Coordinates of C-alpha atoms in Angstrom, one line a residue:
Chain A
M1 CA 86.9 -55.5 11.3
N2 CA 83.5 -56.6 11.5
A3 CA 83.9 -59.2 8.9
E4 CA 87.3 -60.5 10.4
K5 CA 85.1 -60.9 13.8
D6 CA 82.4 -63.1 12.0
I7 CA 84.7 -65.6 10.8
Q8 CA 86.2 -65.9 14.0
L9 CA 83.0 -66.8 15.7
E10 CA 81.9 -69.1 13.1
E11 CA 85.3 -70.7 12.9
L12 CA 85.2 -71.1 16.9
F13 CA 81.9 -73.1 16.4
R14 CA 83.2 -75.0 13.3
K15 CA 86.3 -76.0 15.2
K16 CA 85.0 -77.0 18.4
L17 CA 81.5 -78.4 17.5
G18 CA 82.1 -79.7 13.9
S19 CA 82.9 -83.0 14.6
T20 CA 82.9 -83.3 18.4
E21 CA 81.9 -86.3 19.9
V22 CA 79.4 -86.5 22.9
M23 CA 79.5 -89.7 25.1
L24 CA 75.8 -91.4 25.4
G25 CA 74.3 -92.9 28.3
P26 CA 73.9 -96.6 28.5
R27 CA 70.1 -96.3 28.5
F28 CA 70.1 -94.8 25.4
N29 CA 71.3 -97.7 23.3
S30 CA 68.6 -100.3 25.2
S31 CA 65.9 -98.0 24.3
L32 CA 66.8 -97.4 20.7
M33 CA 67.2 -101.1 20.3
K34 CA 63.7 -101.9 21.7
K35 CA 62.3 -99.3 19.3
L36 CA 64.2 -100.7 16.3
A37 CA 62.9 -104.3 17.0
R38 CA 59.4 -102.6 17.1
R39 CA 59.8 -100.9 13.9
E40 CA 61.8 -103.6 12.2
F41 CA 58.6 -105.9 13.3
M42 CA 56.1 -103.3 11.6
T43 CA 58.2 -103.4 8.3
F44 CA 58.4 -106.1 5.6
N45 CA 61.6 -107.9 5.4
P46 CA 61.4 -111.4 3.5
A47 CA 64.2 -112.5 6.0
K48 CA 62.6 -112.1 9.3
I49 CA 59.1 -112.3 11.0
N50 CA 56.8 -109.1 10.9
I51 CA 53.7 -108.2 11.0
F52 CA 52.9 -109.3 7.4
Y53 CA 53.9 -112.6 8.2
A54 CA 52.0 -112.6 11.6
G55 CA 49.0 -111.1 9.5
G56 CA 49.2 -113.6 6.8
I57 CA 49.5 -116.5 9.3
V58 CA 46.2 -114.7 11.0
V59 CA 44.4 -114.8 7.6
A60 CA 45.5 -118.4 6.4
G61 CA 43.9 -119.8 9.9
I62 CA 40.6 -117.8 9.1
A63 CA 40.7 -119.2 5.7
A64 CA 41.3 -122.8 6.9
I65 CA 38.6 -122.7 9.6
L66 CA 36.5 -121.3 6.6
V67 CA 37.1 -123.9 4.4
L68 CA 36.7 -126.8 7.2
S69 CA 33.3 -125.6 8.3
L70 CA 32.0 -125.2 4.7
N71 CA 33.2 -128.9 4.2
T72 CA 30.8 -130.4 6.7
K73 CA 28.0 -129.0 4.8
E74 CA 28.1 -131.2 2.1
I75 CA 25.0 -133.0 1.2
P76 CA 24.0 -136.1 2.3
P77 CA 23.9 -139.1 -0.4
V78 CA 20.0 -139.2 -0.7
N79 CA 20.0 -136.0 -2.4
R80 CA 22.3 -137.2 -5.2
S81 CA 20.2 -139.7 -6.6
Y82 CA 17.6 -137.2 -6.6
I83 CA 19.7 -134.8 -8.9
S84 CA 20.3 -137.5 -11.1
E85 CA 16.7 -137.6 -11.9
N86 CA 16.0 -133.6 -12.5
I87 CA 18.3 -132.3 -14.4
V88 CA 18.5 -129.3 -16.9
V89 CA 19.6 -130.6 -20.2
N90 CA 17.4 -129.1 -22.7
E91 CA 20.1 -126.2 -23.5
V92 CA 22.8 -128.9 -23.6
I93 CA 21.3 -131.0 -26.1
D94 CA 21.2 -128.4 -29.1
T95 CA 24.7 -128.3 -28.8
T96 CA 25.9 -131.6 -29.1
A97 CA 26.8 -133.2 -32.2
N98 CA 24.5 -136.4 -32.3
K99 CA 21.0 -134.2 -31.4
N100 CA 19.9 -137.0 -29.3
P101 CA 17.8 -135.8 -26.7
A102 CA 17.2 -139.1 -25.2
A103 CA 20.1 -140.3 -23.8
V104 CA 24.2 -139.0 -24.0
V105 CA 26.7 -141.8 -22.8
L106 CA 29.9 -140.5 -22.8
D107 CA 33.0 -142.4 -21.8
E108 CA 35.6 -139.9 -22.4
P109 CA 35.7 -136.1 -22.6
T110 CA 34.0 -135.2 -25.8
E111 CA 35.4 -132.0 -28.2
Q112 CA 31.9 -130.4 -27.9
P113 CA 31.7 -127.0 -26.3
A114 CA 32.6 -128.5 -22.8
L115 CA 31.3 -126.2 -20.5
T116 CA 27.5 -126.7 -21.1
I117 CA 27.9 -130.8 -21.4
T118 CA 30.2 -131.0 -18.3
A119 CA 27.8 -129.0 -16.5
V120 CA 25.2 -131.5 -16.9
K121 CA 27.4 -134.3 -16.3
T122 CA 29.0 -133.0 -13.1
A123 CA 25.6 -132.8 -11.6
V124 CA 24.5 -136.0 -12.2
S125 CA 27.6 -138.2 -11.1
A126 CA 27.0 -138.7 -7.8
E127 CA 30.6 -140.3 -7.6
N128 CA 32.1 -137.0 -8.3
A129 CA 32.3 -135.4 -4.9
V130 CA 31.4 -131.9 -6.3
P131 CA 30.0 -130.0 -3.1
V132 CA 26.9 -129.1 -4.1
T133 CA 24.3 -127.9 -1.3
N134 CA 20.7 -129.2 -0.9
G135 CA 19.2 -125.9 -1.4
R136 CA 20.4 -125.3 -4.6
E137 CA 19.7 -128.8 -6.2
T138 CA 16.1 -129.2 -5.1
I139 CA 14.9 -126.5 -7.2
I140 CA 16.3 -128.0 -10.6
E141 CA 13.1 -128.9 -12.5
S142 CA 12.9 -129.1 -16.0
N143 CA 9.6 -129.5 -18.1
E144 CA 11.6 -131.6 -20.4
P145 CA 12.0 -135.2 -20.3
P146 CA 14.8 -136.0 -17.8
V147 CA 17.7 -137.6 -19.7
E148 CA 20.2 -139.8 -17.8
I149 CA 23.7 -139.3 -18.6
T150 CA 26.6 -141.4 -16.9
R151 CA 30.2 -140.4 -16.9
K152 CA 33.3 -142.4 -15.7
T153 CA 36.4 -140.1 -15.5
L154 CA 36.3 -136.1 -15.3
E155 CA 39.1 -133.9 -14.9
P156 CA 39.2 -131.6 -12.1
A157 CA 40.3 -128.4 -14.3
V158 CA 36.7 -129.4 -16.2
I159 CA 34.6 -129.6 -12.9
K160 CA 35.9 -126.4 -11.6
K161 CA 34.2 -124.9 -15.1
D162 CA 31.4 -127.0 -14.7
I163 CA 30.3 -125.5 -11.3
I164 CA 30.3 -121.9 -12.6
T165 CA 28.6 -122.7 -15.7
R166 CA 26.2 -124.8 -13.6
E167 CA 25.4 -122.3 -11.1
R168 CA 24.5 -119.5 -13.8
L169 CA 22.5 -122.2 -15.5
I170 CA 20.7 -122.9 -12.1
Y171 CA 20.2 -119.2 -11.7
N172 CA 18.9 -118.5 -14.9
K173 CA 16.6 -121.1 -14.4
L174 CA 15.5 -119.9 -11.1
A175 CA 14.9 -116.3 -12.5
A176 CA 12.8 -117.3 -15.4
N177 CA 10.8 -119.7 -13.8
N178 CA 10.4 -119.3 -10.2
K179 CA 6.7 -120.5 -10.1
N180 CA 8.2 -124.3 -10.0
T181 CA 10.5 -123.7 -7.4
T182 CA 10.0 -124.9 -3.8
K183 CA 8.1 -122.7 -1.3
L184 CA 11.0 -120.7 0.3
F185 CA 8.7 -118.6 2.4
V186 CA 5.1 -118.3 3.7
P187 CA 3.4 -115.0 4.1
S188 CA 1.1 -114.7 6.8
A189 CA -1.5 -113.6 4.5
L190 CA -1.5 -112.9 0.6
K191 CA -4.5 -110.1 0.6
G192 CA -5.5 -107.5 3.0
C193 CA -6.4 -104.0 3.4
S194 CA -3.7 -101.0 3.6
P195 CA -2.0 -100.4 5.7
F196 CA -1.3 -104.2 5.5
S197 CA 1.0 -105.8 7.5
V198 CA 2.3 -109.2 6.7
K199 CA 4.7 -111.6 8.3
F200 CA 6.9 -113.6 6.2
A201 CA 8.3 -117.0 7.5
I202 CA 11.1 -119.0 5.6
T203 CA 10.6 -122.6 5.5
S204 CA 14.0 -123.8 5.3
E205 CA 16.4 -124.0 8.0
K206 CA 19.4 -124.3 5.5
I207 CA 18.9 -120.7 4.5
D208 CA 21.2 -118.5 6.2
S209 CA 21.0 -115.2 4.8
C210 CA 18.3 -113.5 2.8
H211 CA 17.5 -110.7 0.6
W212 CA 13.7 -109.7 0.4
S213 CA 12.2 -107.4 -2.3
F214 CA 8.8 -106.2 -1.3
G215 CA 8.2 -104.8 -5.0
S216 CA 8.2 -101.2 -5.2
A217 CA 7.7 -101.2 -1.3
G218 CA 11.6 -101.8 -0.6
V219 CA 13.7 -104.3 0.2
S220 CA 15.0 -106.4 3.7
S221 CA 17.9 -108.6 4.5
E222 CA 15.9 -110.1 7.8
K223 CA 15.3 -113.8 8.0
A224 CA 11.7 -113.3 9.1
P225 CA 10.7 -109.7 7.9
E226 CA 7.3 -108.3 8.8
W227 CA 6.5 -106.1 6.3
I228 CA 4.0 -103.1 6.3
F229 CA 2.5 -102.1 2.8
T230 CA 1.2 -98.7 3.4
S231 CA -0.1 -98.3 -0.3
P232 CA -2.4 -100.0 -1.9
G233 CA -1.6 -101.9 -4.8
D234 CA 0.0 -105.6 -6.0
F235 CA 3.6 -106.4 -4.9
E236 CA 5.7 -109.0 -6.0
V237 CA 7.6 -110.3 -2.8
R238 CA 10.7 -111.8 -3.9
L239 CA 13.3 -113.8 -1.7
E240 CA 16.7 -114.7 -2.6
A241 CA 18.0 -117.3 -0.5
F242 CA 21.9 -117.8 0.3
S243 CA 23.4 -120.5 2.0
A244 CA 27.3 -120.4 2.7
G245 CA 27.2 -117.4 0.8
R246 CA 26.0 -118.8 -2.6
L247 CA 22.4 -118.1 -4.0
T248 CA 20.5 -121.4 -3.2
G249 CA 16.9 -120.4 -4.5
V250 CA 14.5 -117.7 -5.5
Y251 CA 10.6 -117.6 -4.7
S252 CA 8.3 -114.9 -5.2
E253 CA 4.8 -114.2 -3.9
N254 CA 2.2 -111.7 -5.1
I255 CA 0.9 -109.8 -2.2
T256 CA -2.4 -107.7 -3.0
V257 CA -3.0 -104.9 -0.8
Y258 CA -6.3 -103.2 -1.2
P259 CA -7.1 -99.7 -0.5
R260 CA -9.1 -98.7 2.7
P261 CA -12.2 -96.2 2.3
V262 CA -11.8 -92.6 3.7
V263 CA -14.7 -92.2 6.5
R264 CA -15.9 -88.4 7.7
F265 CA -19.2 -87.1 8.7
E266 CA -20.6 -84.1 10.3
I267 CA -24.0 -83.9 12.6
S268 CA -26.3 -81.1 11.8
P269 CA -27.3 -79.1 13.0
E270 CA -24.1 -78.8 15.2
Q271 CA -25.9 -77.5 18.5
A272 CA -28.7 -80.2 18.1
I273 CA -31.1 -79.9 20.7
I274 CA -32.1 -83.6 21.8
P275 CA -34.4 -85.0 22.2
D276 CA -36.6 -82.3 20.8
E277 CA -34.6 -81.8 17.5
E278 CA -34.2 -84.6 14.7
V279 CA -30.4 -85.1 13.8
R280 CA -29.0 -85.4 10.4
F281 CA -26.1 -87.0 10.2
I282 CA -23.9 -85.7 6.8
N283 CA -21.8 -88.3 5.2
Y284 CA -18.5 -87.2 3.6
S285 CA -17.2 -90.6 3.1
S286 CA -15.4 -91.8 0.0
G287 CA -14.5 -95.0 -1.4
A288 CA -17.0 -96.9 0.4
V289 CA -19.9 -98.9 -1.0
R290 CA -21.8 -99.9 2.5
Y291 CA -22.1 -98.0 5.6
L292 CA -23.3 -98.7 9.3
W293 CA -24.0 -96.0 11.8
D294 CA -23.9 -96.7 15.5
F295 CA -26.0 -93.9 17.0
G296 CA -24.4 -94.7 20.5
D297 CA -27.8 -95.3 21.9
G298 CA -28.2 -98.6 21.1
Y299 CA -29.7 -98.1 17.6
S300 CA -28.0 -98.0 14.2
S301 CA -28.6 -97.5 10.8
Q302 CA -27.7 -98.5 7.3
Q303 CA -28.3 -95.4 5.5
F304 CA -25.8 -93.4 3.7
E305 CA -27.3 -90.2 5.8
P306 CA -29.8 -91.1 8.2
L307 CA -32.0 -88.6 10.1
Y308 CA -32.6 -89.6 13.7
R309 CA -34.5 -88.7 16.7
Y310 CA -32.9 -89.6 19.9
K311 CA -35.5 -90.7 22.7
K312 CA -33.7 -88.6 25.3
F313 CA -30.9 -86.3 26.1
G314 CA -27.4 -88.0 26.4
N315 CA -23.8 -88.0 25.7
Y316 CA -24.0 -90.3 22.8
T317 CA -20.9 -91.3 21.0
V318 CA -21.7 -91.8 17.3
T319 CA -19.9 -94.1 15.3
L320 CA -19.7 -94.6 11.3
K321 CA -18.2 -97.5 10.0
A322 CA -17.8 -97.9 5.9
Y323 CA -17.1 -100.8 3.8
N324 CA -15.7 -100.9 0.1
E325 CA -16.1 -104.1 -2.2
Y326 CA -12.8 -105.6 -0.9
G327 CA -14.4 -105.8 2.8
C328 CA -11.8 -103.0 3.8
T329 CA -13.1 -101.1 6.5
D330 CA -12.7 -97.7 8.6
S331 CA -14.8 -95.8 10.9
V332 CA -14.9 -92.3 12.5
I333 CA -16.0 -92.4 16.1
K334 CA -17.2 -89.0 17.7
P335 CA -17.2 -89.5 21.3
D336 CA -19.9 -87.1 23.2
A337 CA -21.1 -86.1 20.0
F338 CA -23.6 -83.4 21.5
A339 CA -21.5 -81.9 23.8
S340 CA -21.6 -78.6 22.5
S341 CA -25.3 -78.5 22.9
K342 CA -25.2 -77.4 26.3
C343 CA -28.4 -76.1 28.0
Y344 CA -28.4 -72.5 29.0
I345 CA -30.9 -69.5 29.3
E346 CA -30.5 -65.8 29.1
F347 CA -32.5 -62.7 29.3
P348 CA -32.0 -59.2 27.8
N349 CA -32.0 -56.0 30.1
A350 CA -34.1 -53.9 28.1
F351 CA -36.7 -53.9 25.0
I352 CA -39.0 -51.5 23.0
P353 CA -42.5 -52.6 22.9
N354 CA -44.3 -51.8 19.8
K355 CA -46.8 -49.0 20.1
N356 CA -49.4 -50.2 17.6
G357 CA -50.7 -52.7 19.7
P358 CA -50.1 -56.0 21.8
S359 CA -48.8 -59.0 19.7
G360 CA -49.7 -61.7 22.0
G361 CA -45.7 -62.1 23.1
L362 CA -45.3 -65.0 20.5
Y363 CA -41.8 -64.6 18.9
S364 CA -39.1 -66.0 16.9
Q365 CA -35.6 -64.9 16.3
K366 CA -36.8 -63.5 12.9
S367 CA -39.8 -61.5 14.2
D368 CA -38.2 -60.1 16.9
E369 CA -35.4 -58.4 15.3
L370 CA -36.4 -55.0 16.7
A371 CA -36.6 -56.5 20.5
Q372 CA -40.3 -55.6 20.6
V373 CA -41.0 -58.7 22.8
F374 CA -39.2 -59.3 26.1
H375 CA -38.1 -62.8 26.1
P376 CA -34.7 -65.1 26.8
V377 CA -32.7 -67.2 24.2
S378 CA -32.1 -70.2 25.4
L379 CA -31.4 -73.8 24.7
G380 CA -32.7 -77.4 26.1
V381 CA -35.3 -75.9 28.4
T382 CA -38.0 -78.2 29.1
N383 CA -40.0 -76.5 32.0
Y384 CA -40.3 -73.0 32.1
K385 CA -42.0 -70.1 34.1
L386 CA -41.3 -66.4 33.8
K387 CA -43.0 -63.8 36.1
I388 CA -42.6 -60.3 35.5
F389 CA -43.3 -57.5 38.3
S390 CA -43.6 -54.0 38.4
K391 CA -41.5 -52.1 40.8
Q392 CA -44.3 -52.1 43.5
G393 CA -44.4 -55.6 43.4
I394 CA -47.5 -56.4 41.3
L395 CA -47.3 -59.0 39.1
I396 CA -47.7 -58.0 35.6
F397 CA -47.3 -61.0 33.4
E398 CA -46.8 -64.9 33.6
S399 CA -45.8 -67.3 31.1
S400 CA -45.0 -70.9 31.1
D401 CA -43.9 -71.7 27.3
V402 CA -40.5 -70.1 26.6
N403 CA -41.9 -69.4 23.4
I404 CA -44.1 -66.6 24.5
G405 CA -42.3 -63.6 26.0
W406 CA -43.8 -60.1 27.2
D407 CA -44.9 -57.5 24.4
G408 CA -45.0 -54.9 27.4
Y409 CA -48.8 -54.8 27.2
L410 CA -50.9 -55.2 30.4
N411 CA -54.7 -55.9 29.7
G412 CA -54.4 -54.2 26.1
Q413 CA -52.4 -50.9 27.6
L414 CA -48.9 -50.1 27.2
S415 CA -47.2 -50.1 30.1
A416 CA -45.3 -47.2 31.4
P417 CA -41.7 -47.0 30.7
G418 CA -39.2 -48.0 33.3
V419 CA -37.7 -51.0 35.4
Y420 CA -39.3 -54.0 35.7
I421 CA -38.3 -57.3 38.0
W422 CA -38.4 -60.6 36.1
Q423 CA -37.9 -64.0 37.7
A424 CA -37.4 -67.3 35.6
S425 CA -37.4 -70.7 36.8
G426 CA -37.5 -74.1 35.0
Q427 CA -35.4 -77.4 34.3
Y428 CA -33.3 -78.0 31.3
R429 CA -33.6 -81.4 29.5
T430 CA -30.7 -82.9 31.2
G431 CA -32.9 -82.7 34.6
E432 CA -30.9 -79.9 35.9
S433 CA -33.1 -76.9 36.9
F434 CA -32.6 -73.2 37.2
S435 CA -33.7 -70.1 38.9
K436 CA -33.2 -66.5 37.8
I437 CA -34.0 -62.9 39.1
G438 CA -33.2 -60.2 36.9
D439 CA -34.5 -56.6 35.7
V440 CA -35.5 -55.2 32.3
T441 CA -36.0 -51.6 31.4
L442 CA -39.1 -50.8 29.2
L443 CA -38.0 -48.4 26.3
N444 CA -40.2 -45.6 24.9
N445 CA -39.2 -44.5 21.4
Chain B
M1 CA 86.3 -104.2 14.4
M2 CA 84.4 -104.0 11.0
S3 CA 85.0 -101.7 8.0
D4 CA 82.5 -99.2 7.1
A5 CA 81.6 -101.4 3.8
Q6 CA 80.7 -104.4 6.1
I7 CA 79.0 -102.4 8.4
I8 CA 77.0 -101.1 5.5
E9 CA 76.5 -104.4 4.2
G10 CA 75.4 -106.0 7.3
C11 CA 72.8 -103.3 8.2
V12 CA 71.2 -103.5 4.8
R13 CA 70.5 -107.2 5.8
H14 CA 69.5 -105.9 9.1
D15 CA 72.2 -107.8 10.9
K16 CA 72.1 -107.2 14.4
R17 CA 75.9 -107.1 14.8
S18 CA 76.4 -104.7 12.2
Q19 CA 73.7 -102.6 13.6
Q20 CA 75.3 -102.7 17.0
E21 CA 78.9 -102.0 15.3
L22 CA 77.6 -99.0 13.5
Y23 CA 75.9 -97.7 16.9
S24 CA 79.0 -97.9 19.0
K25 CA 81.4 -96.5 16.1
Y26 CA 79.1 -93.2 15.3
S27 CA 76.6 -92.6 17.8
R28 CA 78.9 -90.2 19.9
F29 CA 79.9 -88.5 16.5
L30 CA 76.2 -88.0 15.6
M31 CA 74.9 -87.2 19.3
G32 CA 77.5 -84.2 18.6
I33 CA 75.6 -83.1 15.7
C34 CA 72.2 -83.5 17.4
L35 CA 73.2 -81.9 20.9
R36 CA 73.9 -78.7 18.3
Y37 CA 70.4 -78.6 17.1
A38 CA 68.4 -79.3 20.6
A39 CA 67.7 -77.3 23.4
D40 CA 68.6 -80.0 25.7
R41 CA 70.0 -83.3 26.0
A42 CA 67.0 -85.2 25.9
E43 CA 65.7 -83.5 23.2
A44 CA 69.1 -84.2 21.3
E45 CA 68.4 -88.0 22.4
D46 CA 65.0 -88.0 20.8
I47 CA 66.4 -86.9 17.5
L48 CA 69.4 -89.3 18.0
Q49 CA 67.4 -92.2 18.1
E50 CA 65.3 -91.0 15.2
V51 CA 68.2 -90.6 12.9
F52 CA 69.6 -94.0 13.8
L53 CA 66.2 -95.3 12.9
K54 CA 66.3 -93.8 9.7
I55 CA 70.2 -94.8 9.3
Y56 CA 69.1 -98.4 9.9
F57 CA 66.0 -98.6 7.2
N58 CA 67.4 -96.3 4.7
I59 CA 71.0 -97.4 4.7
K60 CA 70.6 -99.2 1.3
D61 CA 70.0 -95.8 -0.3
Y62 CA 73.5 -94.8 0.4
S63 CA 75.2 -95.1 -2.8
G64 CA 78.6 -95.8 -1.5
T65 CA 80.2 -92.8 -3.2
G66 CA 81.1 -89.8 -0.9
S67 CA 82.0 -90.2 2.5
F68 CA 79.9 -92.5 4.6
T69 CA 80.2 -90.0 7.7
G70 CA 79.2 -87.1 5.3
W71 CA 76.1 -89.1 4.5
L72 CA 75.3 -89.7 8.3
R73 CA 75.7 -85.5 9.0
K74 CA 73.4 -85.4 6.2
V75 CA 70.6 -87.8 7.5
A76 CA 71.3 -86.0 11.1
V77 CA 70.8 -82.6 10.2
N78 CA 67.4 -83.5 7.9
T79 CA 66.4 -85.5 10.8
A80 CA 67.2 -82.2 13.1
I81 CA 65.4 -80.2 10.6
T82 CA 62.2 -82.5 10.6
H83 CA 62.1 -82.5 14.2
Y84 CA 62.3 -78.9 14.5
H85 CA 59.5 -78.2 12.3
R86 CA 57.7 -81.1 14.1
N87 CA 57.9 -79.2 17.5
L88 CA 57.6 -75.7 16.1
R89 CA 54.0 -75.2 17.3
Y90 CA 54.5 -76.4 20.9
R91 CA 57.7 -74.6 21.6
Y92 CA 57.6 -71.4 23.9
H93 CA 58.5 -68.3 21.4
E94 CA 60.9 -66.2 22.9
D95 CA 60.9 -62.5 22.7
I96 CA 63.3 -61.6 20.2
D97 CA 63.6 -58.2 21.1
E98 CA 65.2 -59.4 24.3
Y99 CA 68.2 -60.4 22.2
I100 CA 68.6 -57.8 19.8
A101 CA 70.3 -55.2 22.3
V102 CA 72.8 -57.3 23.6
E103 CA 75.6 -56.7 20.8
T104 CA 78.6 -56.2 22.4
G105 CA 82.1 -55.6 21.0
I106 CA 84.1 -58.6 21.3
A107 CA 87.2 -58.9 19.3
S108 CA 88.2 -62.5 18.7
F109 CA 87.9 -65.5 20.4
E110 CA 90.8 -68.1 21.2
E111 CA 90.1 -71.7 19.9
D112 CA 90.8 -73.0 23.1
Y113 CA 89.7 -70.6 25.4
F114 CA 85.9 -72.1 25.5
T115 CA 85.4 -75.9 26.0
S116 CA 83.0 -77.4 23.9
D117 CA 80.5 -78.1 26.8
E118 CA 80.4 -74.2 27.3
L119 CA 79.7 -73.8 23.7
Y120 CA 77.0 -76.5 23.5
N121 CA 75.3 -74.6 26.4
V122 CA 75.5 -71.3 24.4
L123 CA 74.3 -72.9 21.5
N124 CA 71.3 -74.5 23.4
G125 CA 70.4 -71.5 25.1
L126 CA 69.9 -70.1 21.9
P127 CA 66.1 -69.6 20.7
S128 CA 65.6 -72.4 18.3
G129 CA 65.0 -70.6 15.2
Y130 CA 68.3 -68.9 15.9
R131 CA 70.2 -71.8 16.9
M132 CA 68.8 -73.8 13.3
V133 CA 70.5 -71.0 11.2
F134 CA 73.3 -71.0 13.1
N135 CA 74.2 -74.2 13.1
L136 CA 73.4 -74.6 9.3
Y137 CA 75.3 -71.7 8.3
A138 CA 78.1 -71.3 10.7
V139 CA 78.9 -75.0 11.4
E140 CA 77.2 -76.9 8.3
G141 CA 78.3 -74.4 5.8
Y142 CA 75.1 -74.2 4.1
K143 CA 74.1 -70.8 2.4
H144 CA 71.5 -68.8 3.2
K145 CA 69.3 -69.7 0.3
E146 CA 69.5 -73.2 1.0
I147 CA 68.5 -72.7 4.5
A148 CA 65.6 -70.8 3.9
E149 CA 64.6 -73.7 1.5
M150 CA 65.2 -76.5 4.2
L151 CA 63.7 -74.6 7.1
N152 CA 60.7 -73.2 4.9
I153 CA 61.6 -69.3 5.5
D154 CA 62.5 -66.3 3.7
V155 CA 66.1 -65.8 2.6
N156 CA 66.1 -62.5 4.4
T157 CA 64.8 -64.1 7.6
S158 CA 67.6 -66.7 7.5
K159 CA 70.1 -63.8 7.3
S160 CA 68.6 -61.4 9.7
Q161 CA 67.9 -64.6 12.3
Y162 CA 71.7 -65.3 11.7
S163 CA 73.0 -61.8 12.6
R164 CA 70.8 -61.5 15.5
A165 CA 72.1 -65.1 16.8
K166 CA 75.7 -64.0 16.4
A167 CA 74.7 -61.1 18.6
V168 CA 73.5 -63.1 21.0
M169 CA 75.9 -65.3 21.1
R170 CA 78.8 -62.9 21.4
G171 CA 76.9 -61.2 24.3
K172 CA 77.0 -64.7 25.9
L173 CA 80.3 -65.8 25.0
E174 CA 81.6 -62.3 26.4
K175 CA 79.5 -62.7 29.7
L176 CA 81.0 -65.9 30.0
R177 CA 84.4 -64.7 29.5
K178 CA 84.0 -62.6 32.2
L179 CA 82.9 -64.6 34.7
K180 CA 85.5 -67.3 33.8
E181 CA 88.2 -64.5 34.5
T182 CA 86.4 -63.2 37.7
Y183 CA 86.0 -66.8 39.1
S184 CA 89.0 -68.9 37.5
G185 CA 87.7 -71.9 39.1
G186 CA 84.4 -73.9 38.3
I187 CA 81.5 -72.2 37.0
T188 CA 77.8 -73.6 37.4
D189 CA 75.5 -74.2 34.9
N190 CA 73.2 -71.8 36.2
D191 CA 75.9 -68.9 36.2
K192 CA 76.3 -69.6 32.5
Q193 CA 72.5 -69.2 31.7
T194 CA 72.1 -66.2 33.3
D195 CA 71.6 -63.2 31.2

């Protein structure tokens, strides 16, 4: 029962819709034809114009323009006479049968290895209008005596081979012997200190594309590159010049880059008290043979490690310039070299006098480890007065030397433990004055 | 009137007149096929355009043996399948459960009870997966195995989709028949589409 139903449903559709024709609107046909035309244009069909033909026409047009533009670059006749005088023949002569290096006169094509022979011939004969560019021809030079070769007829097929061989000959010649070639570029300098920046200017306007190699330093294809040699060494800068897509010349120059000295120095002591203290300049430079110090106050020195005493305090800029054997220099500038030498005076708030008797108050950092003398720590104090009073306001001690403090004794008697008042005033070497008041506790151990 | 052989030979040469002839002779037939595989007329026209372009550019591949209309049908069906695959990811996926429950007992169909327009409408209203399987199996007469390969689905999927498609269609046709009996006059498209 069920199966019967299925068949009937299937049959209904198969019969009614299996081959039904459905009418189409008129617009469908036109849009289909448009699409068809577009698709046909994109497909190759030898019988009809399509995108391949159109593309071919465009390519042919471009090629024609290129050929025309190349033809205009044919060399002027002046150069041809020059060519005939400077020709590479030494390789050629060896292969000829007569082995006569003086002159070869050929009226007909010979059976000799034609490639090399005719290579020369083509270059020589001015009437064979072989397109040769100026740049290439001028660099053909030979140490051999020039040989004149003339030729009356030349088959076109041979010419083509000739050009290829000739180019190869020229290239080999150039590569092997580029010292003899024309100066194709001028470097702005040949020797210098690293980092060495050199500008290269090409001499011929006919070069339209360049390939530069800077030894191990890199390559460039700019027309007038400026190259910075960062590391020292010898670099062969080599230019392969092209015009109209063909190699027309190779030329190289050597650039020498010298190392620079490394400069470094320190000032000792770091917080030098100037002008009182003598300052030592410690030199850590390397790779230098000569030094020039500028102390920043108008004085200079050529010593390796000078000692210098400034006349007065100031914010001096110290410069060390070092020279090596090549004359390369480098320098280090320390602006405001004594900025850290800031003046100050500070007092402690307690001390423990020595019970064994008065010391006189003269102290140093080393002798007063036990804080037996009341004294300030200071830097750059030029003018100084210290007064110490008892609580009752009686002046007990007075000093005008920053190196002499109070030992706790008054007239040979140890003062009583307790609080004392001090007053300090004076001037720093900068000209700035100070005035301080405080109290200090005398301790009894 | 050109013969099929003349038309084919002309179309191989990309001859405009032969192409027109092929179009006027077979476009309605091919549209009939395309419409079965599409959700609406616009989609059917899209498919038909591709079918014609395929025919025009590949007519040299027609061997000459076998019927020409058979070859045309095959091109149309294959194009419809390609179109289905291409549009699969953009298509709204209908909820299948909606259609499962509508199994109704309709005994048999009188052949001329429904017009072909009405049958097209029923087909077009199906979810596209159902429609593909139903067309290929019931109308074109492919085996489930072949359909599974063509649609890149499992054989069992093809079978179950087919039975579901039938159930849906039976329900739709039953509804349509009731409508037709109730309003023995004209029926609008909207009435037919209502579920």
